[in-house]
mmCIF file of C-alpha atoms and ligand atoms in Angstrom:
data_model
loop_
_atom_site.group_PDB
_atom_site.id
_atom_site.type_symbol
_atom_site.label_atom_id
_atom_site.label_comp_id
_atom_site.label_asym_id
_atom_site.label_seq_id
_atom_site.Cartn_x
_atom_site.Cartn_y
_atom_site.Cartn_z
ATOM 1 C CA UNK U 1 0.000 0.000 0.000
ATOM 2 C CA UNK U 2 1.125 3.519 -0.755
ATOM 3 C CA UNK U 3 0.238 6.042 1.957
ATOM 4 C CA UNK U 4 -0.558 9.699 1.371
ATOM 5 C CA UNK U 5 1.693 10.577 4.307
ATOM 6 C CA UNK U 6 4.233 8.691 6.397
ATOM 7 C CA UNK U 7 4.958 10.364 9.737
ATOM 8 C CA UNK U 8 8.322 9.349 11.163
ATOM 9 C CA UNK U 9 8.311 9.703 14.960
ATOM 10 C CA UNK U 10 5.440 9.718 17.448
ATOM 11 C CA UNK U 11 6.590 12.273 20.017
ATOM 12 C CA UNK U 12 4.399 15.340 20.683
ATOM 13 C CA UNK U 13 4.971 16.561 17.080
ATOM 14 C CA UNK U 14 4.290 13.283 15.246
ATOM 15 C CA UNK U 15 1.304 12.248 17.406
ATOM 16 C CA UNK U 16 -0.262 15.671 16.886
ATOM 17 C CA UNK U 17 0.272 15.495 13.121
ATOM 18 C CA UNK U 18 -1.267 11.985 13.015
ATOM 19 C CA UNK U 19 -4.283 13.200 14.997
ATOM 20 C CA UNK U 20 -4.810 16.230 12.734
ATOM 21 C CA UNK U 21 -4.450 14.261 9.471
ATOM 22 C CA UNK U 22 -6.485 11.199 10.525
ATOM 23 C CA UNK U 23 -9.552 10.663 8.349
ATOM 24 C CA UNK U 24 -8.349 13.259 5.822
ATOM 25 C CA UNK U 25 -5.395 11.403 4.303
ATOM 26 C CA UNK U 26 -4.115 7.822 4.559
ATOM 27 C CA UNK U 27 -1.441 7.974 7.257
ATOM 28 C CA UNK U 28 1.329 5.635 8.426
ATOM 29 C CA UNK U 29 2.909 6.536 11.795
ATOM 30 C CA UNK U 30 6.293 4.927 12.477
ATOM 31 C CA UNK U 31 8.023 4.911 15.898
ATOM 32 C CA UNK U 32 10.094 2.235 17.662
ATOM 33 C CA UNK U 33 8.985 3.112 21.173
ATOM 34 C CA UNK U 34 6.796 0.749 23.145
ATOM 35 C CA UNK U 35 5.878 0.111 26.764
ATOM 36 C CA UNK U 36 8.208 -2.912 26.895
ATOM 37 C CA UNK U 37 10.830 -2.631 29.666
ATOM 38 C CA UNK U 38 14.119 -1.307 28.287
ATOM 39 C CA UNK U 39 12.426 0.360 25.287
ATOM 40 C CA UNK U 40 13.954 3.776 24.504
ATOM 41 C CA UNK U 41 12.133 6.695 26.091
ATOM 42 C CA UNK U 42 12.860 10.298 25.311
ATOM 43 C CA UNK U 43 14.928 11.865 28.126
ATOM 44 C CA UNK U 44 12.950 14.940 29.132
ATOM 45 C CA UNK U 45 12.327 17.198 32.108
ATOM 46 C CA UNK U 46 8.610 16.659 31.571
ATOM 47 C CA UNK U 47 7.659 20.263 32.308
ATOM 48 C CA UNK U 48 4.679 21.602 30.366
ATOM 49 C CA UNK U 49 5.278 25.308 29.800
ATOM 50 C CA UNK U 50 2.555 27.983 29.546
ATOM 51 C CA UNK U 51 3.193 28.060 25.759
ATOM 52 C CA UNK U 52 2.532 24.309 25.551
ATOM 53 C CA UNK U 53 -0.550 24.704 27.762
ATOM 54 C CA UNK U 54 -1.769 27.378 25.326
ATOM 55 C CA UNK U 55 -1.177 25.017 22.385
ATOM 56 C CA UNK U 56 -3.264 22.328 24.107
ATOM 57 C CA UNK U 57 -6.006 24.898 24.735
ATOM 58 C CA UNK U 58 -5.914 25.821 21.031
ATOM 59 C CA UNK U 59 -6.531 22.133 20.246
ATOM 60 C CA UNK U 60 -9.387 22.178 22.791
ATOM 61 C CA UNK U 61 -7.597 19.510 24.818
ATOM 62 C CA UNK U 62 -7.606 19.099 28.576
ATOM 63 C CA UNK U 63 -4.979 17.113 30.429
ATOM 64 C CA UNK U 64 -5.934 13.913 32.281
ATOM 65 C CA UNK U 65 -4.827 13.829 35.911
ATOM 66 C CA UNK U 66 -2.835 10.581 35.579
ATOM 67 C CA UNK U 67 -0.351 12.362 33.284
ATOM 68 C CA UNK U 68 0.648 14.687 36.145
ATOM 69 C CA UNK U 69 3.174 13.778 38.837
ATOM 70 C CA UNK U 70 3.760 15.087 42.328
ATOM 71 C CA UNK U 71 4.476 17.782 43.265
ATOM 72 C CA UNK U 72 3.463 20.860 41.282
ATOM 73 C CA UNK U 73 6.126 23.505 41.994
ATOM 74 C CA UNK U 74 5.672 27.237 41.521
ATOM 75 C CA UNK U 75 9.203 28.560 41.241
ATOM 76 C CA UNK U 76 12.553 27.783 39.716
ATOM 77 C CA UNK U 77 15.690 28.171 41.797
ATOM 78 C CA UNK U 78 18.386 29.679 39.613
ATOM 79 C CA UNK U 79 22.036 28.974 40.457
ATOM 80 C CA UNK U 80 24.769 31.024 38.838
ATOM 81 C CA UNK U 81 28.118 29.347 39.427
ATOM 82 C CA UNK U 82 30.074 32.290 38.011
ATOM 83 C CA UNK U 83 28.721 34.792 40.573
ATOM 84 C CA UNK U 84 27.619 32.177 43.185
ATOM 85 C CA UNK U 85 24.212 33.896 43.296
ATOM 86 C CA UNK U 86 20.983 31.969 43.878
ATOM 87 C CA UNK U 87 17.508 33.358 43.177
ATOM 88 C CA UNK U 88 13.964 31.981 42.981
ATOM 89 C CA UNK U 89 11.644 33.041 40.157
ATOM 90 C CA UNK U 90 7.962 32.290 39.709
ATOM 91 C CA UNK U 91 7.145 29.689 37.024
ATOM 92 C CA UNK U 92 3.883 28.222 35.725
ATOM 93 C CA UNK U 93 4.960 24.785 34.501
ATOM 94 C CA UNK U 94 2.999 21.584 34.937
ATOM 95 C CA UNK U 95 5.053 18.655 36.211
ATOM 96 C CA UNK U 96 4.398 15.612 33.981
ATOM 97 C CA UNK U 97 5.329 12.002 33.512
ATOM 98 C CA UNK U 98 6.727 12.343 29.986
ATOM 99 C CA UNK U 99 6.186 8.667 29.114
ATOM 100 C CA UNK U 100 2.511 8.843 30.125
ATOM 101 C CA UNK U 101 2.139 12.204 28.349
ATOM 102 C CA UNK U 102 3.419 10.722 25.058
ATOM 103 C CA UNK U 103 1.150 7.697 25.520
ATOM 104 C CA UNK U 104 -1.867 9.967 26.119
ATOM 105 C CA UNK U 105 -1.084 11.956 22.962
ATOM 106 C CA UNK U 106 -0.964 8.684 21.012
ATOM 107 C CA UNK U 107 -4.280 7.560 22.499
ATOM 108 C CA UNK U 108 -5.876 10.714 21.059
ATOM 109 C CA UNK U 109 -5.070 9.578 17.498
ATOM 110 C CA UNK U 110 -8.355 8.389 15.939
ATOM 111 C CA UNK U 111 -8.533 4.883 14.451
ATOM 112 C CA UNK U 112 -7.660 4.765 10.774
ATOM 113 C CA UNK U 113 -4.016 5.771 11.215
ATOM 114 C CA UNK U 114 -1.755 2.737 10.637
ATOM 115 C CA UNK U 115 0.923 2.460 13.322
ATOM 116 C CA UNK U 116 4.175 0.624 12.946
ATOM 117 C CA UNK U 117 6.516 -0.239 15.803
ATOM 118 C CA UNK U 118 9.803 0.187 13.996
ATOM 119 C CA UNK U 119 12.629 2.583 13.267
ATOM 120 C CA UNK U 120 13.036 4.352 9.940
ATOM 121 C CA UNK U 121 16.577 3.345 9.014
ATOM 122 C CA UNK U 122 16.676 5.040 5.596
ATOM 123 C CA UNK U 123 14.416 7.396 3.668
ATOM 124 C CA UNK U 124 14.821 7.781 -0.099
ATOM 125 C CA UNK U 125 13.214 10.025 -2.696
ATOM 126 C CA UNK U 126 11.542 8.222 -5.583
ATOM 127 C CA UNK U 127 9.819 9.394 -8.774
ATOM 128 C CA UNK U 128 6.541 10.270 -7.040
ATOM 129 C CA UNK U 129 7.183 10.094 -3.325
ATOM 130 C CA UNK U 130 9.418 8.347 -0.830
ATOM 131 C CA UNK U 131 10.461 4.869 0.220
ATOM 132 C CA UNK U 132 11.117 4.228 3.894
ATOM 133 C CA UNK U 133 13.191 1.288 5.023
ATOM 134 C CA UNK U 134 12.038 0.271 8.518
ATOM 135 C CA UNK U 135 13.770 -1.924 11.058
ATOM 136 C CA UNK U 136 11.359 -3.842 13.318
ATOM 137 C CA UNK U 137 12.027 -4.828 16.944
ATOM 138 C CA UNK U 138 13.130 -8.390 15.992
ATOM 139 C CA UNK U 139 15.576 -7.051 13.395
ATOM 140 C CA UNK U 140 13.401 -7.742 10.303
ATOM 141 C CA UNK U 141 13.313 -5.020 7.661
ATOM 142 C CA UNK U 142 10.378 -3.821 5.591
ATOM 143 C CA UNK U 143 9.993 -1.026 3.054
ATOM 144 C CA UNK U 144 6.983 1.290 2.871
ATOM 145 C CA UNK U 145 6.135 3.980 0.398
ATOM 146 C CA UNK U 146 4.349 7.298 0.791
ATOM 147 C CA UNK U 147 3.660 10.345 -1.357
ATOM 148 C CA UNK U 148 4.729 12.721 1.413
ATOM 149 C CA UNK U 149 6.797 12.493 4.569
ATOM 150 C CA UNK U 150 6.606 14.311 7.885
ATOM 151 C CA UNK U 151 9.889 14.108 9.748
ATOM 152 C CA UNK U 152 8.953 14.231 13.451
ATOM 153 C CA UNK U 153 11.801 12.059 14.659
ATOM 154 C CA UNK U 154 13.460 14.455 17.064
ATOM 155 C CA UNK U 155 16.903 16.011 17.296
ATOM 156 C CA UNK U 156 18.805 13.104 15.699
ATOM 157 C CA UNK U 157 16.303 12.976 12.809
ATOM 158 C CA UNK U 158 16.886 10.231 10.234
ATOM 159 C CA UNK U 159 14.606 12.132 7.833
ATOM 160 C CA UNK U 160 16.770 15.255 8.101
ATOM 161 C CA UNK U 161 19.996 13.280 7.776
ATOM 162 C CA UNK U 162 18.774 11.245 4.760
ATOM 163 C CA UNK U 163 16.955 13.960 2.796
ATOM 164 C CA UNK U 164 18.785 17.148 3.820
ATOM 165 C CA UNK U 165 22.314 15.934 4.565
ATOM 166 C CA UNK U 166 23.852 19.379 4.010
ATOM 167 C CA UNK U 167 21.793 20.988 6.773
ATOM 168 C CA UNK U 168 23.833 22.072 9.786
ATOM 169 C CA UNK U 169 22.464 22.828 13.258
ATOM 170 C CA UNK U 170 24.113 23.372 16.639
ATOM 171 C CA UNK U 171 24.005 20.158 18.631
ATOM 172 C CA UNK U 172 24.470 19.363 22.320
ATOM 173 C CA UNK U 173 24.248 16.135 24.259
ATOM 174 C CA UNK U 174 21.751 16.115 27.123
ATOM 175 C CA UNK U 175 22.751 13.848 29.993
ATOM 176 C CA UNK U 176 20.190 13.160 32.705
ATOM 177 C CA UNK U 177 20.326 11.011 35.838
ATOM 178 C CA UNK U 178 17.547 9.790 38.146
ATOM 179 C CA UNK U 179 18.157 9.501 41.900
ATOM 180 C CA UNK U 180 15.751 7.947 44.349
ATOM 181 C CA UNK U 181 15.233 10.641 47.037
ATOM 182 C CA UNK U 182 12.163 10.789 49.199
ATOM 183 C CA UNK U 183 13.685 12.873 51.965
ATOM 184 C CA UNK U 184 14.559 15.960 49.917
ATOM 185 C CA UNK U 185 12.467 19.119 49.779
ATOM 186 C CA UNK U 186 11.155 19.143 46.171
ATOM 187 C CA UNK U 187 12.385 21.898 43.872
ATOM 188 C CA UNK U 188 13.165 22.804 40.280
ATOM 189 C CA UNK U 189 16.432 24.399 39.473
ATOM 190 C CA UNK U 190 18.168 25.953 36.526
ATOM 191 C CA UNK U 191 21.953 26.060 36.651
ATOM 192 C CA UNK U 192 24.287 28.372 34.759
ATOM 193 C CA UNK U 193 27.853 27.141 34.951
ATOM 194 C CA UNK U 194 30.347 28.550 32.426
ATOM 195 C CA UNK U 195 32.869 25.831 33.401
ATOM 196 C CA UNK U 196 30.421 23.242 32.029
ATOM 197 C CA UNK U 197 29.868 25.095 28.754
ATOM 198 C CA UNK U 198 27.539 27.660 27.246
ATOM 199 C CA UNK U 199 24.213 25.892 27.813
ATOM 200 C CA UNK U 200 22.461 25.105 31.107
ATOM 201 C CA UNK U 201 21.619 22.321 33.535
ATOM 202 C CA UNK U 202 18.497 21.633 35.558
ATOM 203 C CA UNK U 203 17.030 19.553 38.360
ATOM 204 C CA UNK U 204 13.436 18.467 38.885
ATOM 205 C CA UNK U 205 11.657 16.557 41.628
ATOM 206 C CA UNK U 206 9.168 13.996 40.309
ATOM 207 C CA UNK U 207 7.336 11.687 42.691
ATOM 208 C CA UNK U 208 10.095 9.974 44.633
ATOM 209 C CA UNK U 209 12.741 10.910 42.057
ATOM 210 C CA UNK U 210 15.242 13.705 41.948
ATOM 211 C CA UNK U 211 16.309 14.201 38.320
ATOM 212 C CA UNK U 212 19.451 16.089 37.414
ATOM 213 C CA UNK U 213 20.472 16.852 33.852
ATOM 214 C CA UNK U 214 22.320 19.234 31.619
ATOM 215 C CA UNK U 215 23.127 19.949 27.978
ATOM 216 C CA UNK U 216 26.796 19.919 27.066
ATOM 217 C CA UNK U 217 28.969 20.118 24.012
ATOM 218 C CA UNK U 218 29.315 16.534 22.642
ATOM 219 C CA UNK U 219 33.060 16.251 23.422
ATOM 220 C CA UNK U 220 33.637 14.930 26.961
ATOM 221 C CA UNK U 221 29.975 15.531 27.891
ATOM 222 C CA UNK U 222 29.992 12.773 30.495
ATOM 223 C CA UNK U 223 33.091 13.974 32.344
ATOM 224 C CA UNK U 224 31.878 17.601 32.234
ATOM 225 C CA UNK U 225 28.541 16.422 33.688
ATOM 226 C CA UNK U 226 30.274 14.561 36.535
ATOM 227 C CA UNK U 227 32.563 17.535 37.288
ATOM 228 C CA UNK U 228 29.520 19.815 37.451
ATOM 229 C CA UNK U 229 27.771 17.491 39.913
ATOM 230 C CA UNK U 230 30.865 17.623 42.080
ATOM 231 C CA UNK U 231 30.873 21.484 41.989
ATOM 232 C CA UNK U 232 27.160 21.638 42.852
ATOM 233 C CA UNK U 233 27.640 19.273 45.777
ATOM 234 C CA UNK U 234 30.629 21.278 47.051
ATOM 235 C CA UNK U 235 29.287 24.803 46.515
ATOM 236 C CA UNK U 236 25.550 24.415 47.043
ATOM 237 C CA UNK U 237 25.100 21.190 48.989
ATOM 238 C CA UNK U 238 23.409 19.183 46.236
ATOM 239 C CA UNK U 239 23.099 15.528 47.265
ATOM 240 C CA UNK U 240 23.207 13.033 44.400
ATOM 241 C CA UNK U 241 24.140 9.501 45.562
ATOM 242 C CA UNK U 242 24.038 6.576 43.163
ATOM 243 C CA UNK U 243 21.928 7.117 40.048
ATOM 244 C CA UNK U 244 19.186 4.573 39.349
ATOM 245 C CA UNK U 245 19.198 5.544 35.674
ATOM 246 C CA UNK U 246 21.411 7.543 33.314
ATOM 247 C CA UNK U 247 20.024 8.663 29.972
ATOM 248 C CA UNK U 248 21.377 10.776 27.146
ATOM 249 C CA UNK U 249 20.262 12.097 23.784
ATOM 250 C CA UNK U 250 21.054 14.759 21.264
ATOM 251 C CA UNK U 251 19.414 18.166 21.652
ATOM 252 C CA UNK U 252 19.453 20.971 19.088
ATOM 253 C CA UNK U 253 19.781 24.626 20.009
ATOM 254 C CA UNK U 254 19.384 27.077 17.120
ATOM 255 C CA UNK U 255 21.718 30.078 16.959
ATOM 256 C CA UNK U 256 19.733 31.806 14.195
ATOM 257 C CA UNK U 257 16.479 31.436 12.274
ATOM 258 C CA UNK U 258 18.446 30.011 9.316
ATOM 259 C CA UNK U 259 19.171 26.867 11.349
ATOM 260 C CA UNK U 260 15.552 25.707 11.056
ATOM 261 C CA UNK U 261 15.218 22.913 8.489
ATOM 262 C CA UNK U 262 11.676 23.224 7.068
ATOM 263 C CA UNK U 263 11.994 20.541 4.387
ATOM 264 C CA UNK U 264 10.424 20.949 0.964
ATOM 265 C CA UNK U 265 7.187 20.223 -0.936
ATOM 266 C CA UNK U 266 7.443 16.457 -0.365
ATOM 267 C CA UNK U 267 9.021 16.248 3.073
ATOM 268 C CA UNK U 268 8.169 18.578 5.945
ATOM 269 C CA UNK U 269 10.170 18.619 9.174
ATOM 270 C CA UNK U 270 8.440 19.474 12.434
ATOM 271 C CA UNK U 271 9.319 19.724 16.112
ATOM 272 C CA UNK U 272 12.890 19.194 17.125
ATOM 273 C CA UNK U 273 13.691 17.385 13.833
ATOM 274 C CA UNK U 274 13.404 20.824 12.219
ATOM 275 C CA UNK U 275 15.234 22.558 15.081
ATOM 276 C CA UNK U 276 12.105 24.081 16.668
ATOM 277 C CA UNK U 277 13.143 24.436 20.307
ATOM 278 C CA UNK U 278 13.727 27.397 22.599
ATOM 279 C CA UNK U 279 17.449 28.214 22.656
ATOM 280 C CA UNK U 280 17.014 29.946 26.026
ATOM 281 C CA UNK U 281 15.204 27.215 28.003
ATOM 282 C CA UNK U 282 15.347 24.101 25.741
ATOM 283 C CA UNK U 283 11.543 23.974 26.014
ATOM 284 C CA UNK U 284 10.401 22.068 22.940
ATOM 285 C CA UNK U 285 6.944 20.575 23.481
ATOM 286 C CA UNK U 286 5.020 23.727 22.488
ATOM 287 C CA UNK U 287 7.159 24.076 19.337
ATOM 288 C CA UNK U 288 6.441 20.458 18.387
ATOM 289 C CA UNK U 289 2.669 21.056 18.787
ATOM 290 C CA UNK U 290 2.658 24.343 16.906
ATOM 291 C CA UNK U 291 4.885 23.269 14.019
ATOM 292 C CA UNK U 292 2.781 20.072 13.611
ATOM 293 C CA UNK U 293 -0.374 22.186 13.330
ATOM 294 C CA UNK U 294 1.153 24.510 10.735
ATOM 295 C CA UNK U 295 2.617 21.586 8.726
ATOM 296 C CA UNK U 296 -0.733 19.756 8.639
ATOM 297 C CA UNK U 297 -2.509 22.905 7.438
ATOM 298 C CA UNK U 298 0.127 23.226 4.707
ATOM 299 C CA UNK U 299 -0.320 19.565 3.670
ATOM 300 C CA UNK U 300 -4.096 19.803 3.605
ATOM 301 C CA UNK U 301 -3.909 23.024 1.577
ATOM 302 C CA UNK U 302 -3.133 21.141 -1.653
ATOM 303 C CA UNK U 303 -0.326 19.219 -3.316
ATOM 304 C CA UNK U 304 1.692 22.129 -4.709
ATOM 305 C CA UNK U 305 3.711 24.748 -2.812
ATOM 306 C CA UNK U 306 3.397 22.757 0.435
ATOM 307 C CA UNK U 307 6.930 23.574 1.535
ATOM 308 C CA UNK U 308 6.445 27.280 0.836
ATOM 309 C CA UNK U 309 3.114 27.335 2.656
ATOM 310 C CA UNK U 310 4.667 25.650 5.681
ATOM 311 C CA UNK U 311 7.593 28.045 5.798
ATOM 312 C CA UNK U 312 5.348 31.084 5.294
ATOM 313 C CA UNK U 313 2.836 30.023 7.935
ATOM 314 C CA UNK U 314 5.515 29.458 10.561
ATOM 315 C CA UNK U 315 5.823 33.277 10.718
ATOM 316 C CA UNK U 316 4.535 33.379 14.305
ATOM 317 C CA UNK U 317 6.892 30.583 15.335
ATOM 318 C CA UNK U 318 9.809 32.406 13.732
ATOM 319 C CA UNK U 319 8.888 35.620 15.530
ATOM 320 C CA UNK U 320 8.750 33.742 18.833
ATOM 321 C CA UNK U 321 12.092 32.097 18.080
ATOM 322 C CA UNK U 322 13.583 35.497 17.201
ATOM 323 C CA UNK U 323 12.470 36.750 20.647
ATOM 324 C CA UNK U 324 14.145 33.768 22.341
ATOM 325 C CA UNK U 325 17.300 34.327 20.277
ATOM 326 C CA UNK U 326 17.438 37.922 21.530
ATOM 327 C CA UNK U 327 16.863 36.855 25.149
ATOM 328 C CA UNK U 328 19.491 34.086 25.102
ATOM 329 C CA UNK U 329 22.672 36.233 25.241
ATOM 330 C CA UNK U 330 21.237 38.251 28.157
ATOM 331 C CA UNK U 331 20.567 35.073 30.132
ATOM 332 C CA UNK U 332 23.727 33.229 29.190
ATOM 333 C CA UNK U 333 26.244 36.064 29.386
ATOM 334 C CA UNK U 334 27.604 36.065 32.973
ATOM 335 C CA UNK U 335 27.717 39.882 33.276
ATOM 336 C CA UNK U 336 24.068 40.808 32.493
ATOM 337 C CA UNK U 337 22.917 37.688 34.341
ATOM 338 C CA UNK U 338 24.859 38.710 37.450
ATOM 339 C CA UNK U 339 23.412 42.253 37.284
ATOM 340 C CA UNK U 340 19.857 40.934 36.926
ATOM 341 C CA UNK U 341 20.244 38.367 39.691
ATOM 342 C CA UNK U 342 21.988 40.802 42.024
ATOM 343 C CA UNK U 343 19.204 43.370 41.510
ATOM 344 C CA UNK U 344 16.650 40.779 42.662
ATOM 345 C CA UNK U 345 14.373 41.963 39.842
ATOM 346 C CA UNK U 346 11.236 39.778 39.691
ATOM 347 C CA UNK U 347 12.720 37.255 42.120
ATOM 348 C CA UNK U 348 10.842 35.735 45.068
ATOM 349 C CA UNK U 349 12.192 35.974 48.592
ATOM 350 C CA UNK U 350 11.374 32.605 50.108
ATOM 351 C CA UNK U 351 10.844 31.751 53.779
ATOM 352 C CA UNK U 352 14.145 29.825 53.794
ATOM 353 C CA UNK U 353 16.001 32.906 52.429
ATOM 354 C CA UNK U 354 14.543 34.965 55.272
ATOM 355 C CA UNK U 355 15.527 32.285 57.802
ATOM 356 C CA UNK U 356 19.104 32.206 56.482
ATOM 357 C CA UNK U 357 19.266 35.969 56.995
ATOM 358 C CA UNK U 358 18.141 35.421 60.570
ATOM 359 C CA UNK U 359 14.841 37.284 60.119
HETATM 360 C C1 FAD S 401 16.947 16.135 28.651
HETATM 361 C C2 FAD S 401 15.887 16.980 27.998
HETATM 362 C C3 FAD S 401 14.947 17.610 28.789
HETATM 363 C C4 FAD S 401 13.913 18.340 28.193
HETATM 364 N N1 FAD S 401 12.955 18.895 28.991
HETATM 365 C C5 FAD S 401 11.910 19.534 28.426
HETATM 366 C C6 FAD S 401 10.847 20.021 29.237
HETATM 367 O O1 FAD S 401 10.834 19.857 30.462
HETATM 368 N N2 FAD S 401 9.813 20.672 28.627
HETATM 369 C C7 FAD S 401 9.777 20.853 27.257
HETATM 370 O O2 FAD S 401 8.826 21.463 26.743
HETATM 371 N N3 FAD S 401 10.782 20.386 26.473
HETATM 372 C C8 FAD S 401 11.825 19.720 27.008
HETATM 373 N N4 FAD S 401 12.809 19.213 26.210
HETATM 374 C C9 FAD S 401 12.667 19.336 24.757
HETATM 375 C C10 FAD S 401 11.585 18.370 24.278
HETATM 376 O O3 FAD S 401 11.777 17.097 24.881
HETATM 377 C C11 FAD S 401 11.596 18.194 22.766
HETATM 378 O O4 FAD S 401 11.851 19.412 22.124
HETATM 379 C C12 FAD S 401 10.261 17.632 22.311
HETATM 380 O O5 FAD S 401 10.073 16.349 22.855
HETATM 381 C C13 FAD S 401 10.242 17.573 20.804
HETATM 382 O O6 FAD S 401 9.127 16.832 20.390
HETATM 383 P P1 FAD S 401 9.202 16.090 18.984
HETATM 384 O O7 FAD S 401 7.896 15.405 18.799
HETATM 385 O O8 FAD S 401 9.681 17.027 17.945
HETATM 386 O O9 FAD S 401 10.381 15.020 19.138
HETATM 387 P P2 FAD S 401 10.625 13.902 20.240
HETATM 388 O O10 FAD S 401 9.837 14.131 21.447
HETATM 389 O O11 FAD S 401 12.103 13.794 20.361
HETATM 390 O O12 FAD S 401 10.038 12.592 19.562
HETATM 391 C C14 FAD S 401 10.682 11.985 18.483
HETATM 392 C C15 FAD S 401 10.073 10.615 18.298
HETATM 393 O O13 FAD S 401 10.657 10.053 17.135
HETATM 394 C C16 FAD S 401 10.992 8.707 17.380
HETATM 395 N N5 FAD S 401 12.098 8.398 16.478
HETATM 396 C C17 FAD S 401 13.385 8.819 16.566
HETATM 397 N N6 FAD S 401 14.088 8.326 15.535
HETATM 398 C C18 FAD S 401 13.232 7.595 14.784
HETATM 399 C C19 FAD S 401 13.358 6.850 13.585
HETATM 400 N N7 FAD S 401 14.528 6.754 12.949
HETATM 401 N N8 FAD S 401 12.261 6.206 13.103
HETATM 402 C C20 FAD S 401 11.061 6.310 13.723
HETATM 403 N N9 FAD S 401 10.878 7.003 14.865
HETATM 404 C C21 FAD S 401 11.956 7.648 15.377
HETATM 405 C C22 FAD S 401 11.354 8.654 18.861
HETATM 406 O O14 FAD S 401 11.137 7.347 19.387
HETATM 407 C C23 FAD S 401 10.385 9.678 19.464
HETATM 408 O O15 FAD S 401 9.192 9.070 19.887
HETATM 409 C C24 FAD S 401 13.857 18.492 26.773
HETATM 410 C C25 FAD S 401 14.821 17.881 25.982
HETATM 411 C C26 FAD S 401 15.823 17.122 26.579
HETATM 412 C C27 FAD S 401 16.826 16.440 25.697
#
């Protein structure tokens, strides 16, 4: 069978695209992930930002309670290791179980979309469409064909690498560890540490877990991560212990609008496969939702000029990305960050701060 569209990847971007195209086009959705123990799961902080909440509202979706985890936290503690300043800032994230969130998004896909548990190993252009070579869990291979492709396969996108091999984007490796800690006061944190590179690190409390992660330049990422843990323990009293789980994956971080890979008339890239992610916070779920919506509108708008329509209609996304690109140097440059943090502007003075000051 030849599908109208093959969607590669069923993260927030791919599941959304499958849901929006179901019943309108014949759709094949390909993703290797399953609930089987040991199956790859996307490393993620699992924080649903206000932008992502707005995207869900635009889709008229409400979140089921079993996707949430304990506790919901209302501030982020920001650590600056260059100035040794610490400040709390109000945040409006929802704390999620990312695995359950992805599963819920897949459950919303109406019947009629064919799903394949497999990995797209190679994608080739043909006379009137694409062939996709898939590797199944047992190792068997099968080829599928489709008139159009949506590449929703995340930062290390096979679609981008096969069809747009010349495209260059700034890449980091995110390393994240899970520690079993029931005794610790729950908190989120965001850590700026120039010794660990020019990106950031974070910690999140989720049920009985304390999760610590960071995004680092690919060279020596693991040793830089370990050295940062040691600095946080020494300078700020972080307690890590033995990790129950260590996970890692690629993460993109655009430096300019030109680093977005939109695709072309036959193959559209959405979500992190295209490079849609906030360079200031690495928040990517809202971008996956919004780019999926725009790509589906472009696909349903007719067979010609799809690529142009997609690029044109991402105007709002590009504007938002431009805003994040302007904000990034202010946040990541130690001097303005120190001035902002020292001023206390928009920070929250917590009860424990007051206690430390003896008040
Ligand atoms: C450590 C870390 C923490 C993060 N924390 C947050 C956060 O708290 N909040 C937030 O908003 N964003 C966060 N992000 C960013 C966010 O996770 C991504 O931007 C978002 O998941 C992108 O969605 P997506 O659908 O484009 O891709 P993904 O969620 O990456 O999904 C890609 C899907 O494609 C599948 N796939 C991959 N390769 C293939 C292939 N060859 N064939 C078939 N399927 C394939 C994968 O199994 C996966 O299901 C974080 C990122 C990292 C790395």
